[in-house]
Amino acid sequence: MADLDDLLLKTSRTFALAIPLLPEPTREAVSLAYLLFRIADTFEDATEWPRERRLKALEDFARAVETPDDLAALTRGWLDEPPTKHEGYLELLRETPAVVARMNTLAPGVRRILIHHTQRTSRGMADVVAKADAQGHFRLQTLQDLKDYCYVVAGIVGELLTEVFVHDAPSLQAVKAELEARMVAFGEGLQLVNIVKDASDDAKDGRAYLPKSVERREVFALANADLDRAAEYVEALQRGGAPRGFLAFTALPVMLARAALRAVEQRGPGAKVPRDHVTSLYQTLESTLDQGGSLRSATA
Protein backbone atom coordinates (compact mmCIF):
# COMPACT_ATOMS: atom_id res chain seq x y z
CA MET A 1 0.00 0.00 0.00
CA ALA A 2 1.29 3.46 -0.93
CA ASP A 3 2.71 5.54 1.93
CA LEU A 4 0.78 8.76 1.34
CA ASP A 5 2.73 10.88 3.83
CA ASP A 6 6.06 9.83 2.31
CA LEU A 7 4.84 10.62 -1.21
CA LEU A 8 3.60 14.02 -0.04
CA LEU A 9 6.97 14.86 1.48
CA LYS A 10 8.75 13.93 -1.75
CA THR A 11 6.41 15.85 -4.07
CA SER A 12 5.12 18.86 -2.18
CA ARG A 13 6.21 21.82 -0.10
CA THR A 14 3.29 23.72 1.38
CA PHE A 15 0.80 20.85 1.30
CA ALA A 16 3.18 18.41 2.95
CA LEU A 17 3.00 20.79 5.92
CA ALA A 18 -0.72 21.48 5.71
CA ILE A 19 -2.42 18.17 4.87
CA PRO A 20 -1.35 16.41 8.11
CA LEU A 21 -3.30 19.10 9.99
CA LEU A 22 -6.58 17.66 8.68
CA PRO A 23 -8.63 15.12 10.66
CA GLU A 24 -9.47 11.74 9.21
CA PRO A 25 -11.13 10.72 6.93
CA THR A 26 -10.63 14.11 5.24
CA ARG A 27 -6.85 13.87 5.53
CA GLU A 28 -6.69 10.67 3.47
CA ALA A 29 -9.06 12.03 0.81
CA VAL A 30 -7.16 15.31 0.42
CA SER A 31 -3.80 13.49 0.38
CA LEU A 32 -5.02 11.31 -2.47
CA ALA A 33 -6.51 14.29 -4.30
CA TYR A 34 -3.20 16.16 -4.09
CA LEU A 35 -1.26 13.14 -5.38
CA LEU A 36 -3.68 12.56 -8.27
CA PHE A 37 -3.41 16.20 -9.30
CA ARG A 38 0.37 16.01 -8.95
CA ILE A 39 0.47 13.06 -11.36
CA ALA A 40 -1.50 15.07 -13.93
CA ASP A 41 0.77 18.06 -13.34
CA THR A 42 3.83 15.86 -13.94
CA PHE A 43 2.50 15.05 -17.40
CA GLU A 44 1.69 18.68 -18.15
CA ASP A 45 5.19 19.77 -17.06
CA ALA A 46 6.93 16.79 -18.73
CA THR A 47 10.07 18.56 -19.93
CA GLU A 48 11.43 15.27 -21.34
CA TRP A 49 8.38 14.66 -23.55
CA PRO A 50 7.09 16.39 -26.71
CA ARG A 51 3.59 17.84 -26.83
CA GLU A 52 1.80 14.81 -28.31
CA ARG A 53 3.20 12.44 -25.70
CA ARG A 54 1.98 14.76 -22.92
CA LEU A 55 -1.49 15.00 -24.46
CA LYS A 56 -1.85 11.21 -24.69
CA ALA A 57 -0.65 10.69 -21.10
CA LEU A 58 -3.12 13.26 -19.75
CA GLU A 59 -6.05 11.68 -21.58
CA ASP A 60 -4.99 8.13 -20.65
CA PHE A 61 -4.69 9.16 -17.01
CA ALA A 62 -8.08 10.91 -17.02
CA ARG A 63 -9.67 7.72 -18.33
CA ALA A 64 -7.72 5.31 -16.12
CA VAL A 65 -8.51 7.11 -12.86
CA GLU A 66 -12.11 5.95 -13.36
CA THR A 67 -11.45 2.70 -15.26
CA PRO A 68 -8.01 1.50 -14.13
CA ASP A 69 -7.98 -1.87 -15.91
CA ASP A 70 -4.85 -1.04 -17.94
CA LEU A 71 -3.27 1.37 -15.46
CA ALA A 72 -0.33 -0.91 -14.61
CA ALA A 73 0.59 -1.18 -18.30
CA LEU A 74 0.17 2.57 -18.79
CA THR A 75 2.43 3.24 -15.82
CA ARG A 76 5.16 0.99 -17.22
CA GLY A 77 4.92 2.88 -20.50
CA TRP A 78 5.23 6.26 -18.77
CA LEU A 79 8.33 5.10 -16.91
CA ASP A 80 10.02 3.50 -19.94
CA GLU A 81 10.80 7.02 -21.08
CA PRO A 82 10.41 9.11 -17.90
CA PRO A 83 8.67 12.49 -18.26
CA THR A 84 10.87 14.19 -15.65
CA LYS A 85 14.16 13.86 -13.79
CA HIS A 86 12.54 14.72 -10.43
CA GLU A 87 12.97 11.61 -8.26
CA GLY A 88 9.96 12.37 -6.08
CA TYR A 89 7.64 12.72 -9.06
CA LEU A 90 9.01 9.52 -10.61
CA GLU A 91 8.39 7.61 -7.38
CA LEU A 92 4.82 8.94 -7.31
CA LEU A 93 4.37 7.91 -10.94
CA ARG A 94 5.51 4.36 -10.08
CA GLU A 95 2.88 4.33 -7.33
CA THR A 96 0.03 5.52 -9.59
CA PRO A 97 -1.82 2.16 -9.55
CA ALA A 98 -1.54 2.01 -5.74
CA VAL A 99 -2.76 5.62 -5.36
CA VAL A 100 -5.80 4.95 -7.57
CA ALA A 101 -6.50 1.67 -5.74
CA ARG A 102 -6.37 3.54 -2.42
CA MET A 103 -8.77 6.16 -3.79
CA ASN A 104 -11.21 3.37 -4.61
CA THR A 105 -11.44 2.49 -0.90
CA LEU A 106 -12.86 5.93 -0.02
CA ALA A 107 -16.53 6.56 0.70
CA PRO A 108 -18.41 6.42 -2.63
CA GLY A 109 -19.38 10.10 -2.53
CA VAL A 110 -15.81 11.24 -1.90
CA ARG A 111 -14.45 8.85 -4.51
CA ARG A 112 -16.78 10.37 -7.11
CA ILE A 113 -15.62 13.88 -6.17
CA LEU A 114 -11.95 12.95 -6.65
CA ILE A 115 -12.52 11.18 -9.97
CA HIS A 116 -14.64 14.02 -11.37
CA HIS A 117 -12.21 16.79 -10.54
CA THR A 118 -9.07 14.81 -11.45
CA GLN A 119 -10.56 14.25 -14.89
CA ARG A 120 -11.49 17.93 -15.21
CA THR A 121 -8.02 19.18 -14.34
CA SER A 122 -6.28 16.54 -16.50
CA ARG A 123 -8.35 17.46 -19.55
CA GLY A 124 -8.00 21.17 -18.80
CA MET A 125 -4.23 20.75 -18.66
CA ALA A 126 -4.41 18.95 -21.99
CA ASP A 127 -6.13 22.00 -23.48
CA VAL A 128 -3.19 24.13 -22.29
CA VAL A 129 -0.59 21.69 -23.66
CA ALA A 130 -2.42 21.55 -27.00
CA LYS A 131 -1.58 25.23 -27.51
CA ALA A 132 2.16 24.61 -27.04
CA ASP A 133 4.68 24.08 -29.83
CA ALA A 134 5.80 20.57 -30.81
CA GLN A 135 8.39 20.49 -28.02
CA GLY A 136 5.75 21.46 -25.44
CA HIS A 137 6.95 25.04 -24.95
CA PHE A 138 4.29 27.71 -24.52
CA ARG A 139 3.69 31.29 -23.43
CA LEU A 140 0.43 32.62 -22.02
CA GLN A 141 -0.55 35.77 -23.90
CA THR A 142 -3.03 37.69 -21.72
CA LEU A 143 -4.07 38.16 -18.11
CA GLN A 144 -7.22 36.18 -18.91
CA ASP A 145 -5.05 33.30 -20.20
CA LEU A 146 -3.24 33.35 -16.86
CA LYS A 147 -6.51 33.33 -14.91
CA ASP A 148 -7.87 30.50 -17.05
CA TYR A 149 -4.72 28.47 -16.49
CA CYS A 150 -4.84 29.03 -12.72
CA TYR A 151 -8.45 27.87 -12.69
CA VAL A 152 -7.62 24.61 -14.45
CA VAL A 153 -4.71 23.68 -12.18
CA ALA A 154 -5.83 25.24 -8.88
CA GLY A 155 -9.30 26.79 -8.97
CA ILE A 156 -10.64 23.28 -9.45
CA VAL A 157 -8.75 22.29 -6.29
CA GLY A 158 -10.79 24.86 -4.37
CA GLU A 159 -13.97 23.31 -5.75
CA LEU A 160 -12.86 19.79 -4.85
CA LEU A 161 -11.89 20.78 -1.30
CA THR A 162 -15.22 22.50 -0.72
CA GLU A 163 -17.17 19.43 -1.83
CA VAL A 164 -15.08 17.15 0.39
CA PHE A 165 -15.37 19.52 3.38
CA VAL A 166 -19.16 19.73 3.11
CA HIS A 167 -19.39 15.95 2.65
CA ASP A 168 -17.30 15.26 5.75
CA ALA A 169 -18.72 18.09 7.92
CA PRO A 170 -22.41 18.47 6.96
CA SER A 171 -22.84 21.43 9.35
CA LEU A 172 -20.94 23.47 6.73
CA GLN A 173 -24.09 23.41 4.59
CA ALA A 174 -24.99 26.60 6.48
CA VAL A 175 -22.07 28.47 4.87
CA LYS A 176 -21.88 26.50 1.63
CA ALA A 177 -22.91 29.47 -0.52
CA GLU A 178 -20.19 31.64 1.06
CA LEU A 179 -17.60 28.93 0.46
CA GLU A 180 -18.68 28.41 -3.13
CA ALA A 181 -18.38 32.15 -3.84
CA ARG A 182 -14.73 32.08 -2.73
CA MET A 183 -13.48 28.55 -3.40
CA VAL A 184 -12.01 29.25 -6.84
CA ALA A 185 -10.06 32.27 -5.56
CA PHE A 186 -8.72 30.11 -2.71
CA GLY A 187 -7.00 27.78 -5.17
CA GLU A 188 -6.10 30.40 -7.76
CA GLY A 189 -4.45 32.74 -5.27
CA LEU A 190 -2.07 30.06 -4.04
CA GLN A 191 -1.22 29.08 -7.62
CA LEU A 192 -0.58 32.65 -8.72
CA VAL A 193 1.94 33.08 -5.92
CA ASN A 194 3.73 29.90 -7.02
CA ILE A 195 3.85 31.15 -10.60
CA VAL A 196 5.26 34.55 -9.61
CA LYS A 197 7.79 32.90 -7.29
CA ASP A 198 8.98 30.29 -9.82
CA ALA A 199 8.71 32.43 -12.98
CA SER A 200 12.41 32.30 -13.85
CA ASP A 201 12.76 28.51 -13.51
CA ASP A 202 9.53 27.85 -15.43
CA ALA A 203 10.66 30.08 -18.30
CA LYS A 204 13.93 28.13 -18.56
CA ASP A 205 11.86 24.95 -18.98
CA GLY A 206 9.81 26.51 -21.78
CA ARG A 207 6.74 27.39 -19.70
CA ALA A 208 6.15 31.16 -19.73
CA TYR A 209 3.11 31.70 -17.51
CA LEU A 210 3.54 35.46 -17.10
CA PRO A 211 2.38 37.23 -20.29
CA LYS A 212 4.76 39.81 -21.73
CA SER A 213 1.83 42.17 -22.28
CA VAL A 214 0.92 42.24 -18.58
CA GLU A 215 2.72 44.47 -16.12
CA ARG A 216 4.16 42.90 -13.00
CA ARG A 217 2.00 45.10 -10.75
CA GLU A 218 -1.17 43.71 -12.41
CA VAL A 219 -0.17 40.15 -11.56
CA PHE A 220 0.63 41.10 -7.97
CA ALA A 221 -2.69 42.94 -7.68
CA LEU A 222 -4.55 39.86 -8.94
CA ALA A 223 -2.67 37.59 -6.53
CA ASN A 224 -3.39 39.88 -3.57
CA ALA A 225 -7.08 40.12 -4.50
CA ASP A 226 -7.33 36.33 -4.74
CA LEU A 227 -5.60 35.92 -1.38
CA ASP A 228 -8.08 38.36 0.16
CA ARG A 229 -10.89 36.11 -1.09
CA ALA A 230 -8.99 33.05 0.13
CA ALA A 231 -8.83 34.61 3.61
CA GLU A 232 -12.61 35.14 3.43
CA TYR A 233 -12.97 31.45 2.55
CA VAL A 234 -11.13 30.53 5.76
CA GLU A 235 -13.31 32.94 7.74
CA ALA A 236 -16.46 31.35 6.27
CA LEU A 237 -15.24 27.92 7.38
CA GLN A 238 -14.65 29.31 10.87
CA ARG A 239 -18.13 30.88 11.02
CA GLY A 240 -19.60 27.58 9.89
CA GLY A 241 -18.03 25.72 12.81
CA ALA A 242 -15.56 23.74 10.71
CA PRO A 243 -13.28 21.32 12.56
CA ARG A 244 -10.03 22.86 13.78
CA GLY A 245 -8.05 20.83 11.25
CA PHE A 246 -10.01 22.30 8.34
CA LEU A 247 -9.16 25.79 9.60
CA ALA A 248 -5.46 25.04 10.10
CA PHE A 249 -5.19 23.32 6.71
CA THR A 250 -6.71 26.25 4.80
CA ALA A 251 -5.25 29.12 6.83
CA LEU A 252 -1.60 28.00 6.78
CA PRO A 253 -1.19 28.00 2.97
CA VAL A 254 -2.80 31.46 2.79
CA MET A 255 -0.41 32.77 5.44
CA LEU A 256 2.59 31.24 3.66
CA ALA A 257 1.42 32.59 0.30
CA ARG A 258 1.11 36.11 1.74
CA ALA A 259 4.66 35.87 3.08
CA ALA A 260 5.99 34.45 -0.21
CA LEU A 261 4.34 37.19 -2.26
CA ARG A 262 5.87 39.88 -0.04
CA ALA A 263 9.28 38.22 -0.41
CA VAL A 264 9.01 38.17 -4.20
CA GLU A 265 7.78 41.77 -4.30
CA GLN A 266 10.81 42.82 -2.26
CA ARG A 267 13.53 40.53 -3.65
CA GLY A 268 12.26 39.23 -6.99
CA PRO A 269 11.45 35.74 -8.40
CA GLY A 270 13.02 32.86 -6.50
CA ALA A 271 12.90 34.65 -3.14
CA LYS A 272 12.09 32.26 -0.32
CA VAL A 273 10.38 32.68 3.03
CA PRO A 274 12.98 32.03 5.77
CA ARG A 275 12.42 28.83 7.75
CA ASP A 276 12.18 30.71 11.05
CA HIS A 277 9.41 32.90 9.58
CA VAL A 278 7.49 29.79 8.50
CA THR A 279 7.80 28.49 12.07
CA SER A 280 6.59 31.83 13.43
CA LEU A 281 3.54 31.82 11.15
CA TYR A 282 2.65 28.29 12.23
CA GLN A 283 2.97 29.25 15.89
CA THR A 284 0.73 32.28 15.33
CA LEU A 285 -1.88 30.05 13.70
CA GLU A 286 -1.79 27.49 16.50
CA SER A 287 -2.02 30.20 19.16
CA THR A 288 -5.01 31.81 17.44
CA LEU A 289 -6.81 28.47 17.20
CA ASP A 290 -5.97 27.59 20.83
CA GLN A 291 -7.52 30.85 21.99
CA GLY A 292 -10.57 30.47 19.77
CA GLY A 293 -9.74 33.77 18.08
CA SER A 294 -10.74 34.97 14.63
CA LEU A 295 -8.41 33.98 11.80
CA ARG A 296 -9.03 37.27 10.00
CA SER A 297 -5.86 38.97 11.23
CA ALA A 298 -3.71 35.82 10.86
CA THR A 299 -4.58 35.43 7.17
CA ALA A 300 -4.54 39.16 6.30
C-alpha angles and dihedrals in degrees: 000000000000116000099230096190092051092049090049092052091051096047108031143051113186097024094049085063097041107040095063087061090069122094121238136294088025092054093060093046094049092045090055092045091053092049093048091051090046090055090053090046090052089059093046091050094041099143090178094056133070121236098267093052090052092049093052093047092051093050093043090051093047089054097041095051087069099030106028098174094121098028095112091055092045090051092052089051093051091051096045087075104019117221094216143018092225106117094206093053091046091052090050090049090053088053095050095110090049092048092051091045090052090050089055090062092062124103108286094246093052092044090055091050092053095046093047096050095039088056092047094052093043092053092042089053089050089057089055093047090048089065092055126096121261092277091052096253117142144166125207109230107200142025088252089055088054092049091047091051092049090051093054096049101031114004087067088054089060090052093048093049092050092052092048092046093051091045093052097038107034092183086075088074084089091066098028094114091052091049093048091052090057106027097094092051089050091062097034095051093056091047094049090055090051091050093050091046096048098035096118096049093045092051090053088056092052097260111119105182097165109077116229090224093060122082118233092240090059091056092048090048091052092048092049092048091050091048090052088056090045089055088051088052090057091047090052090053089051093049089049092057096249117181114271091250092058089054095047092046094052099036098051097059090048091051092047092047091052090052093046093050091051090049092052092046090053102036107018134242115341094032111143133208108246115249093239090055090052088052091049092051091050091050091050090052094049092047092050092050092046090054094045090239129156116273091215095099094040093056097038 
